[in-house]
C-alpha positions as CSV (number, residue, x, y, z in Angstrom):
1,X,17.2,-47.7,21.4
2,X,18.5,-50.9,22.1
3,X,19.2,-52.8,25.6
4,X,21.2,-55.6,26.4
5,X,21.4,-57.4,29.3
6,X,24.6,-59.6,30.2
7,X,23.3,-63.1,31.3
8,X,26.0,-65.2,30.4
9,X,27.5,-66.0,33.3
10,X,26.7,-68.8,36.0
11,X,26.2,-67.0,39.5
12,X,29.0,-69.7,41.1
13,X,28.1,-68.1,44.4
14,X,24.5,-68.8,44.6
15,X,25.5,-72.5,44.7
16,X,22.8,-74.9,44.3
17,X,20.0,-72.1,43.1
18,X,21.9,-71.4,39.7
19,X,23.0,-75.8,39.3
20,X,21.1,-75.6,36.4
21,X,19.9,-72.3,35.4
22,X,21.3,-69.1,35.1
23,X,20.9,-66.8,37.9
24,X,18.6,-64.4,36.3
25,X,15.8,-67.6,36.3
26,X,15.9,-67.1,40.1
27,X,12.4,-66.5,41.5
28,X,11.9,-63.0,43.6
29,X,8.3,-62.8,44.7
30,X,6.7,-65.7,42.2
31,X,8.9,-63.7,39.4
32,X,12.2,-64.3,37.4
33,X,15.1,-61.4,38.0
34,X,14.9,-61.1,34.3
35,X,10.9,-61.5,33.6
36,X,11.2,-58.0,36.2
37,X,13.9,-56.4,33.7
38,X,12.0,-57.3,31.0
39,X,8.4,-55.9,31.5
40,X,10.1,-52.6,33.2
41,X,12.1,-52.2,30.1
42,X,9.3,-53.0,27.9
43,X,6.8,-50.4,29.9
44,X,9.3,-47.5,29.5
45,X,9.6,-48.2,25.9
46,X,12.1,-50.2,25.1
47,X,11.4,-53.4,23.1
48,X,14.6,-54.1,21.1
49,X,16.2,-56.3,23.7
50,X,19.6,-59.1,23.3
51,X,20.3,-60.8,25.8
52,X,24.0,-62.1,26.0
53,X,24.1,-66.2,26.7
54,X,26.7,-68.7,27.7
55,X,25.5,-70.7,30.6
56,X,22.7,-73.0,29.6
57,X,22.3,-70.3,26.8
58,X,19.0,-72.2,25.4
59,X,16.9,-71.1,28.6
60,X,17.1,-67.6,28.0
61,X,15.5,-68.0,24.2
62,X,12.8,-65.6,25.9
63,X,9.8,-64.1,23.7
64,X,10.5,-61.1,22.1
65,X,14.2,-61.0,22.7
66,X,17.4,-61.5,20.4
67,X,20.2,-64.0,21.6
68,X,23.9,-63.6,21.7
69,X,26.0,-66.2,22.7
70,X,29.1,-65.4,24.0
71,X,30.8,-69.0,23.9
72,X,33.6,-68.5,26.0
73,X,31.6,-67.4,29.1
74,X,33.2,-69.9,31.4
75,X,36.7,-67.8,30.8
76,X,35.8,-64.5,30.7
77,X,33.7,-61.4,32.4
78,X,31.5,-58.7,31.4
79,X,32.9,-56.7,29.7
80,X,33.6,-59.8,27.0
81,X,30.0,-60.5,27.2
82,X,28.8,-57.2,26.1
83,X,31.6,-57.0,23.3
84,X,30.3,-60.2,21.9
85,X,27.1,-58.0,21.1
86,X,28.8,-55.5,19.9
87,X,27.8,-55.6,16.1
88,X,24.3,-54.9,17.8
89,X,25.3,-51.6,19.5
90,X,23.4,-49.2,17.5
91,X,23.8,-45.5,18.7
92,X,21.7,-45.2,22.0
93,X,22.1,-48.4,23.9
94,X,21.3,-49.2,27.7
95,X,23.5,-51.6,29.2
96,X,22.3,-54.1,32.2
97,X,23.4,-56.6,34.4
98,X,21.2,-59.7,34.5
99,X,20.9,-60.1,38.6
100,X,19.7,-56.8,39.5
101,X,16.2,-55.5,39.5
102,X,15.1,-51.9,39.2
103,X,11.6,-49.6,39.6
104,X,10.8,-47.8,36.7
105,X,11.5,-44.7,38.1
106,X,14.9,-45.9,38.0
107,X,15.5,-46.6,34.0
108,X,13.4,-43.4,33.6
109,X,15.7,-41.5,35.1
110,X,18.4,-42.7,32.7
111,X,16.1,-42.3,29.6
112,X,15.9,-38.8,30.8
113,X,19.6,-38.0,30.4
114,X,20.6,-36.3,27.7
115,X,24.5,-37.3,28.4
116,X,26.3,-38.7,25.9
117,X,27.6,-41.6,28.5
118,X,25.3,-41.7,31.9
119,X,25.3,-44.2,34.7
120,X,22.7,-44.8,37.4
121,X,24.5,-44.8,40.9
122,X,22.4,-45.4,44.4
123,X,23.4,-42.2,46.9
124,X,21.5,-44.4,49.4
125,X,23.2,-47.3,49.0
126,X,25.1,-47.5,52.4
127,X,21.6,-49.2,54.2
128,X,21.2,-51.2,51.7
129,X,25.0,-52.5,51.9
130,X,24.3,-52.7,55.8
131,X,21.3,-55.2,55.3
132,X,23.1,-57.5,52.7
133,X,26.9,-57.0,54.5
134,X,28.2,-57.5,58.0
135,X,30.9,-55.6,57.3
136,X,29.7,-53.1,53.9
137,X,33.3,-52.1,53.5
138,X,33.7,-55.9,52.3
139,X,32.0,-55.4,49.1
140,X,31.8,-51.8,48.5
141,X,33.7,-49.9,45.4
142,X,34.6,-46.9,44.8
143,X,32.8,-44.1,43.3
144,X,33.1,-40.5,43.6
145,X,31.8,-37.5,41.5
146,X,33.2,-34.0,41.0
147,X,30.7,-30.9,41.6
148,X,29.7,-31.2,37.6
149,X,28.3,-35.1,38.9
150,X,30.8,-36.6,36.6
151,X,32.5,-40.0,38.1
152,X,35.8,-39.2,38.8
153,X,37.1,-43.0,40.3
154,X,34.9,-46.4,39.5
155,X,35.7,-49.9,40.7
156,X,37.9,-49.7,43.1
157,X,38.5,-50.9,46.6
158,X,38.8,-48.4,49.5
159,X,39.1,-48.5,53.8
160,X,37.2,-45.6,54.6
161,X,32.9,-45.9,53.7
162,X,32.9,-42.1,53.6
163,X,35.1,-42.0,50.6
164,X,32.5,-43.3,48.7
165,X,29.6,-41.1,47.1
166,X,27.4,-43.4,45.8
167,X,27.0,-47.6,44.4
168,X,27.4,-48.8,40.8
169,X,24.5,-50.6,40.4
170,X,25.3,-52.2,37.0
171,X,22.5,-50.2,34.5
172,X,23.9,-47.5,32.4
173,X,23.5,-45.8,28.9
174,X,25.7,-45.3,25.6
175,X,24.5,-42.8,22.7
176,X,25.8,-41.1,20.0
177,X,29.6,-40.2,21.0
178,X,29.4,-42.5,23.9
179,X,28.7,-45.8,21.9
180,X,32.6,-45.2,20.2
181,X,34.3,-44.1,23.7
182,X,32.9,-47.4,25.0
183,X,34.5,-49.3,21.9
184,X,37.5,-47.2,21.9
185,X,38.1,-47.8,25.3
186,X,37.5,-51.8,24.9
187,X,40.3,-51.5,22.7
188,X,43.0,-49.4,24.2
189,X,42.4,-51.3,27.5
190,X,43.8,-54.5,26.3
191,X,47.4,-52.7,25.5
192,X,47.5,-50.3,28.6
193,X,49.3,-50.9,31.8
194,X,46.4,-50.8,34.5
195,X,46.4,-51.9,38.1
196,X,44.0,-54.3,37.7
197,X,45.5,-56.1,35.3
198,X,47.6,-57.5,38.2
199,X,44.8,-59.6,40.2
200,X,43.0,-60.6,36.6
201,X,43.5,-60.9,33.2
202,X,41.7,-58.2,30.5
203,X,39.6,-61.1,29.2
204,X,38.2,-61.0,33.2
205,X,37.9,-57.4,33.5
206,X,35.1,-55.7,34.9
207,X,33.0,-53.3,33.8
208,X,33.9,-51.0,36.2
209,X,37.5,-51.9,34.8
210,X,36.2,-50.7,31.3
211,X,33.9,-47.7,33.0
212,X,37.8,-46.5,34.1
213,X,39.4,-46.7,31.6
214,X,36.7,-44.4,29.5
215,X,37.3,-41.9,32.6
216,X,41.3,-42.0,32.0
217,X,40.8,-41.7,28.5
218,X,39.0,-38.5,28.6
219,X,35.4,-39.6,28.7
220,X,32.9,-38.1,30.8
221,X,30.3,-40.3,32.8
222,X,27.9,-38.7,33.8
223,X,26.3,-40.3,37.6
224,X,22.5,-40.6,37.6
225,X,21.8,-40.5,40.8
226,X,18.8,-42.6,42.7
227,X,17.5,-43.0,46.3
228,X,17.5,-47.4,46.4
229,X,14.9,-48.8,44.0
230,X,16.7,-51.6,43.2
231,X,18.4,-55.2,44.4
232,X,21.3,-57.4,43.2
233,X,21.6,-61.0,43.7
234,X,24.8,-61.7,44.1
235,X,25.1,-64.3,46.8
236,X,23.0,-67.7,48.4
237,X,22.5,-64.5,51.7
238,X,21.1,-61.9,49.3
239,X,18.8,-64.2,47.8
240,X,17.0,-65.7,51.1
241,X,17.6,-62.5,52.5
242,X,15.4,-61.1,49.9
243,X,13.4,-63.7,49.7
244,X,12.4,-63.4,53.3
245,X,11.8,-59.2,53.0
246,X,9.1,-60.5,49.8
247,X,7.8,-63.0,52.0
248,X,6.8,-60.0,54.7
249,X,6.5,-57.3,52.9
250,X,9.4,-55.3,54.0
251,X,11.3,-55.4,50.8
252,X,9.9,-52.1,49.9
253,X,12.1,-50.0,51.8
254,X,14.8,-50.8,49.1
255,X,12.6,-52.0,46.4
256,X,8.8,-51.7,45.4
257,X,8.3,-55.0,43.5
258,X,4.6,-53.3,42.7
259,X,4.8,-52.7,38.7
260,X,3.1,-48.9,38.6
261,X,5.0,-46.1,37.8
């Protein structure tokens, strides 16, 4: 089993925290975003770790990990970053973002699936989106399930907060079938007509873009579902925002920063 996490991208919108390092060296609680992926993954049992660079790339030469550059990070998303890794994908691979952190009973409970493509989503996500958001309908996606708690719609935006089952929190899991429906998916994207292709280019796509496209070729994602235990760090708010809940404790009614099982 192999992870990778995608780090190769700035964080433009944390400003002056990530003018120069990458936002996964951001300090939560006297701790890197990533030095918390890394000793969670590491305590579940999962050593074999790349980490995708582009944005001051030599920072990220971190112990006991392998490097991938992907050298046109300034240009390009996700999705491009993990493909740049792709001649590391094995056939059981865990997928991460770089500015989220997780409890372990959250990548436990995608090590215990035995789906072929599986994908942790939050079903209490809605307070947490009302603690980082004003308005949560300004940042929330799409995401709903059929009965079988197989994702049905990924990425997309919507007007009405009920329509939405659960978050994409940006940690997910590729084996055996599932690591060639990613890369057949990767490929078929770039020639098929998609609506998102009209607000970005397919070198910009998302992974929720990609995530899609496996759905509307036939795949089947299968939703890991969790109560919170976890945070992303997207903006210059949900850093001092969490900041502050570290500072007093009350972080811990979306995330236990406390490293026990």
């Amino acid at each position: 089993m192999r992870a990778i996490i995608l780090a190769a991208g700035r964080g433009s919108r944390l400003h002056h925290y990530t003018a120069n390092c990458p936002k996964c060296l951001t300090e939560l609680g006297g701790e890197t975003l990533i030095d918390r992926q890394l000793k969670v993954l590491r305590a579940c049992g999962v050593k074999d770790i790349t980490i995708v660079t582009g944005y001051c790339a030599e920072m990220l030469d971190l112990a006991e990990t392998t490097q991938v550059v992907n050298d046109a990070w300034a240009t390009t998303n996700m999705v491009e970053s993990l493909f740049a890794a792709e001649g590391l994908f094995g056939d059981d691979l865990i997928v991460s973002y770089s500015d989220i952190v997780y409890e372990y009973r959250v990548l436990n409970a995608l090590l215990n699936s035995a789906a072929d493509i599986s994908v942790i989503v939050d079903k209490a996500w809605r307070s947490y989106w009302e603690f980082r958001f004003d308005d949560p309908l300004s940042d929330a996606e799409s995401l709903q399930m059929n009965e079988q708690g197989e994702i049905t719609d990924i990425g997309n935006k919507v007007t009405n907060i009920d329509e939405i089952d659960a978050q994409y929190i940006g940690l997910m899991r590729f084996k055996g079938s599932g690591i060639n429906a990613l890369q057949s998916a990767w490929r078929s994207m770039h020639d098929k007509n998609r609506p998102w292709k009209h607000s970005r280019p397919v070198e910009k796509a998302y992974m929720t873009d990609l995530l899609m496209e496996m759905i509307l070729s036939g795949s089947k994602l299968n939703a890991i579902p969790v109560q919170n235990g976890w945070l992303e760090i997207d903006t210059v708010d949900d850093y001092e925002s969490a900041i502050a809940r570290f500072t007093d404790g009350s972080i811990t009614e979306f995330f236990n920063p406390a490293y026990n099982e």
